[in-house]
Structures are given as C-alpha cells and as structure tokens.
Short mmCIF file of C-alpha atoms and ligand atoms in Angstrom, two decimals:
data_model
loop_
_atom_site.label_atom_id
_atom_site.label_comp_id
_atom_site.label_asym_id
_atom_site.label_seq_id
_atom_site.Cartn_x
_atom_site.Cartn_y
_atom_site.Cartn_z
CA MET A 30 4.07 -41.20 29.10
CA LYS A 31 3.90 -43.58 26.10
CA ASN A 32 1.86 -42.04 23.49
CA HIS A 33 1.37 -44.75 20.37
CA MET A 34 -0.95 -45.35 17.18
CA GLN A 35 -1.84 -48.00 14.75
CA LEU A 36 -3.13 -47.92 11.18
CA GLN A 37 -4.02 -50.82 8.67
CA PHE A 38 -4.23 -50.13 4.95
CA SER A 39 -4.68 -51.91 1.64
CA ALA A 40 -1.28 -52.43 -0.25
CA LEU A 41 -2.25 -49.79 -2.49
CA SER A 42 0.19 -47.50 -4.15
CA GLN A 43 -1.71 -44.08 -3.39
CA ASN A 44 -1.74 -45.25 0.66
CA GLU A 45 1.77 -44.51 0.45
CA ALA A 46 1.49 -40.84 0.71
CA PHE A 47 -1.50 -41.58 3.11
CA ALA A 48 1.25 -43.26 5.39
CA ARG A 49 3.84 -40.92 5.10
CA VAL A 50 1.60 -38.22 6.31
CA ALA A 51 -0.28 -40.03 8.89
CA VAL A 52 3.16 -40.38 10.34
CA ALA A 53 4.37 -37.36 10.35
CA SER A 54 1.14 -35.38 11.44
CA PHE A 55 1.66 -38.17 14.48
CA ILE A 56 5.21 -37.30 15.33
CA SER A 57 4.57 -33.64 14.65
CA GLN A 58 3.49 -33.10 18.24
CA LEU A 59 7.09 -33.92 19.39
CA ASP A 60 9.77 -31.07 18.76
CA VAL A 61 11.23 -32.31 15.77
CA THR A 62 12.67 -30.80 13.12
CA MET A 63 11.89 -30.49 9.57
CA GLU A 64 15.12 -32.52 8.54
CA GLU A 65 14.02 -35.13 11.00
CA LEU A 66 10.53 -35.01 9.75
CA GLU A 67 12.04 -35.47 6.26
CA GLU A 68 14.06 -38.48 6.84
CA ILE A 69 11.21 -40.11 8.95
CA LYS A 70 8.53 -39.47 6.03
CA THR A 71 11.11 -41.09 3.80
CA VAL A 72 11.75 -44.01 5.86
CA VAL A 73 8.04 -44.72 6.11
CA SER A 74 7.55 -44.36 2.50
CA GLU A 75 10.71 -47.21 1.58
CA ALA A 76 9.12 -49.34 4.01
CA VAL A 77 5.40 -49.26 3.10
CA THR A 78 6.74 -48.97 -0.76
CA ASN A 79 8.36 -52.54 -0.24
CA ALA A 80 5.32 -53.90 1.39
CA ILE A 81 3.23 -53.35 -1.54
CA ILE A 82 5.72 -54.07 -4.48
CA HIS A 83 7.63 -56.68 -2.82
CA ALA A 84 5.53 -58.79 -0.54
CA TYR A 85 2.41 -58.50 -2.27
CA GLU A 86 3.62 -57.80 -5.72
CA GLU A 87 0.90 -55.10 -6.02
CA ASN A 88 -1.79 -57.52 -4.96
CA PRO A 89 -4.64 -54.65 -3.36
CA LEU A 90 -6.14 -57.47 -1.14
CA GLY A 91 -2.78 -57.33 0.67
CA VAL A 92 -3.13 -55.72 4.32
CA VAL A 93 -0.34 -53.46 5.37
CA HIS A 94 0.11 -52.67 9.17
CA ILE A 95 2.10 -49.62 10.85
CA GLU A 96 2.28 -48.72 14.27
CA ALA A 97 4.01 -45.37 15.80
CA SER A 98 5.16 -44.97 19.40
CA LEU A 99 6.51 -41.68 21.22
CA GLU A 100 8.01 -41.62 24.38
CA ASP A 101 10.83 -39.34 25.58
CA GLY A 102 11.76 -38.25 22.28
CA VAL A 103 12.69 -41.57 20.76
CA VAL A 104 10.14 -42.51 17.94
CA GLU A 105 9.66 -45.94 17.56
CA LEU A 106 8.09 -46.90 13.76
CA VAL A 107 6.58 -50.58 12.66
CA ILE A 108 5.98 -51.54 9.52
CA GLU A 109 4.28 -55.03 8.89
CA ASP A 110 3.04 -56.98 5.91
CA TYR A 111 1.75 -60.51 5.48
CA GLY A 112 3.26 -61.42 2.43
CA LYS A 113 5.71 -63.32 0.98
CA GLY A 114 8.08 -62.72 3.22
CA ILE A 115 12.64 -62.37 2.22
CA VAL A 116 14.26 -65.34 1.52
CA ASP A 117 17.78 -63.90 2.50
CA VAL A 118 17.57 -60.74 4.79
CA GLU A 119 21.39 -60.21 4.67
CA GLU A 120 21.80 -60.19 1.12
CA ALA A 121 18.42 -57.84 0.65
CA MET A 122 19.85 -55.35 2.96
CA GLN A 123 22.78 -54.86 0.91
CA PRO A 124 23.14 -51.43 -0.91
CA LEU A 125 22.47 -51.91 -4.36
CA PHE A 126 20.62 -55.50 -3.79
CA THR A 127 17.15 -55.44 -5.77
CA SER A 128 15.14 -58.13 -6.56
CA LYS A 129 13.32 -56.35 -9.23
CA PRO A 130 15.88 -54.26 -11.57
CA GLU A 131 12.99 -54.45 -14.17
CA LEU A 132 11.10 -52.27 -12.26
CA GLU A 133 13.82 -49.67 -11.88
CA ARG A 134 14.51 -49.94 -8.36
CA SER A 135 17.84 -49.04 -7.21
CA GLY A 136 18.23 -51.50 -4.12
CA MET A 137 18.33 -48.77 -1.76
CA GLY A 138 15.51 -48.89 0.42
CA PHE A 139 16.95 -50.51 3.12
CA THR A 140 20.34 -48.83 3.29
CA ILE A 141 18.15 -45.61 3.45
CA MET A 142 16.33 -46.72 6.59
CA GLU A 143 19.47 -47.89 8.38
CA ASN A 144 20.92 -44.29 7.57
CA PHE A 145 18.20 -42.17 8.54
CA MET A 146 16.90 -43.97 11.75
CA ASP A 147 19.34 -45.06 14.80
CA SER A 148 18.16 -48.64 14.38
CA LEU A 149 16.53 -51.18 12.09
CA GLU A 150 15.65 -54.74 12.73
CA VAL A 151 13.95 -57.32 10.24
CA VAL A 152 11.76 -60.13 11.74
CA THR A 153 10.50 -61.90 8.59
CA ALA A 154 9.08 -65.66 7.50
CA ILE A 155 8.74 -67.18 4.19
CA ASP A 156 4.73 -66.74 3.33
CA GLN A 157 4.25 -65.28 6.47
CA GLY A 158 5.38 -62.10 6.08
CA THR A 159 7.85 -58.85 6.94
CA ARG A 160 8.13 -56.84 10.03
CA ILE A 161 10.47 -53.76 10.39
CA ARG A 162 11.08 -52.10 13.79
CA LEU A 163 12.82 -48.56 13.24
CA VAL A 164 14.03 -46.60 16.24
CA LYS A 165 15.25 -42.60 16.21
CA ARG A 166 15.75 -40.68 19.15
CA LEU A 167 15.10 -36.98 18.03
CA ALA A 168 17.77 -34.34 18.55
CA TYR A 169 16.02 -32.55 21.22
CA ALA A 170 15.80 -35.41 23.10
CA LYS A 171 19.87 -36.05 22.88
CA ALA A 172 20.17 -32.28 23.68
CA LEU A 173 17.80 -32.52 27.14
CA GLN A 174 20.19 -35.73 28.63
CA SER A 175 23.66 -34.14 27.63
N1 LIG B 13 8.22 -56.25 3.02
C1 LIG B 13 9.01 -57.22 2.00
N2 LIG B 13 8.39 -58.01 1.91
C2 LIG B 13 9.35 -58.88 0.86
N3 LIG B 13 10.69 -58.85 -0.24
C3 LIG B 13 10.94 -57.73 0.41
C4 LIG B 13 10.16 -56.57 1.56
N4 LIG B 13 11.25 -55.61 1.96
C5 LIG B 13 12.38 -55.80 1.09
N5 LIG B 13 12.29 -57.06 0.31
C6 LIG B 13 13.38 -57.44 -0.72
O1 LIG B 13 14.59 -56.86 -0.42
C7 LIG B 13 15.03 -56.40 -1.46
C8 LIG B 13 15.95 -54.71 -1.07
O2 LIG B 13 14.73 -53.96 -0.68
P1 LIG B 13 15.25 -52.01 -0.90
O3 LIG B 13 14.22 -51.52 -0.28
O4 LIG B 13 16.76 -52.22 -0.39
O5 LIG B 13 15.49 -52.27 -2.37
P2 LIG B 13 14.35 -52.17 -3.45
O6 LIG B 13 13.04 -52.04 -2.97
O7 LIG B 13 14.69 -53.52 -4.51
O8 LIG B 13 14.65 -50.80 -4.26
P3 LIG B 13 14.39 -49.21 -3.92
O9 LIG B 13 13.81 -49.38 -2.40
O10 LIG B 13 15.66 -48.53 -3.97
O11 LIG B 13 13.38 -48.94 -4.91
C9 LIG B 13 14.08 -56.22 -2.16
O12 LIG B 13 14.51 -55.77 -3.68
C10 LIG B 13 12.99 -57.46 -2.30
O13 LIG B 13 13.46 -58.45 -2.72
MG1 LIG B 14 12.72 -50.87 -1.31
#
C-alpha cells in the first residue's frame, strides 16, 4: 500500500528545520536506520534551502511544496518551487558549482542529494520553477528482496 503526504510552506529559512523534521517523522513509520534517516533529512534540507535561497532569493512570499511517498520500503521525495528556475542544470549539478559564492555556499547541494539517494531528477523552467524528485530504497527492503 502506498502512503503519501504533501506540505506547502513559506520560503523562510526557519521552515527548513520544519521540513526536515516533518519528512523524518513521516518516514519513521518504516524500518529506517538512523543513518538513512540522517541522509534523508540532509537531502530535504539541501533541496528546501535551494528553493528558499536560489529560487526565491529569500522572498518569503515564495511557496515551497514537498511530497513524500512510501511504498514497499522505497522513499520518494518531491521538492518543488515556483521561482526563477535553473538556466543550465548540467552546470548547476557539477560538484563545487555555485551561483552564490558571496554567500559562502559551497556548491555541494546537488552532489549530496545524488550521493545520499539512489536517483535524482531535476525538471526546471526559467521563471516557472524547479521540481526535484529523489528516490531511495531503504536497506531493510533490499534485504527482504534478496
Ligand atoms: N531550486 C532552485 N532554483 C534555482 N536555482 C537553483 C535551485 N537549486 C539549485 N540552483 C542552482 O544550482 C546551483 C547549485 O546548487 P547546489 O545546491 O549544488 O549548490 P549551492 O546551493 O550553490 O551551495 P550549497 O548547497 O553547497 O550551499 C546553485 O548555486 C543555484 O545556481
Ligand atoms: Mg544548495
């Protein structure tokens, strides 16, 4: 059975903590390890921070939408914004690439998302927004399969 949740909130930096705790609490119903939970929380933080800082340039009128689905030990996350979009996704996904070096960003957000999850998809359009889809199969589900 598939279990699904969605949330929408203002693009305020204090909501980054809210988003990571909300997603972690939803996922905790599965047999998830502490390490997996930490990875998923980090990934949510990275994607939500990107929406707040890059998509909306910290304009609190911006809206961030997140979804989480659980099915057979597979976690699917969607983090979506309706902000400025990414001009060159390939460049944006390079390790260490950042368009905001002045804010001391390290350009590692996408690399962290890729490393902690099994798959990462980015759909973006200029001035329409960006949708990030991340999928991870939890270890207990892999063990059941083999
Ligand atoms: N939701 C988004 N909307 C618009 N641009 C984005 C979005 N997410 C990422 N980007 C662009 O992609 C670049 C790379 O993102 P990434 O998260 O890898 O690094 P960063 O946010 O610059 O630094 P860090 O995440 O390490 O603090 C950003 O600098 C920004 O230009
Ligand atoms: Mg980032």
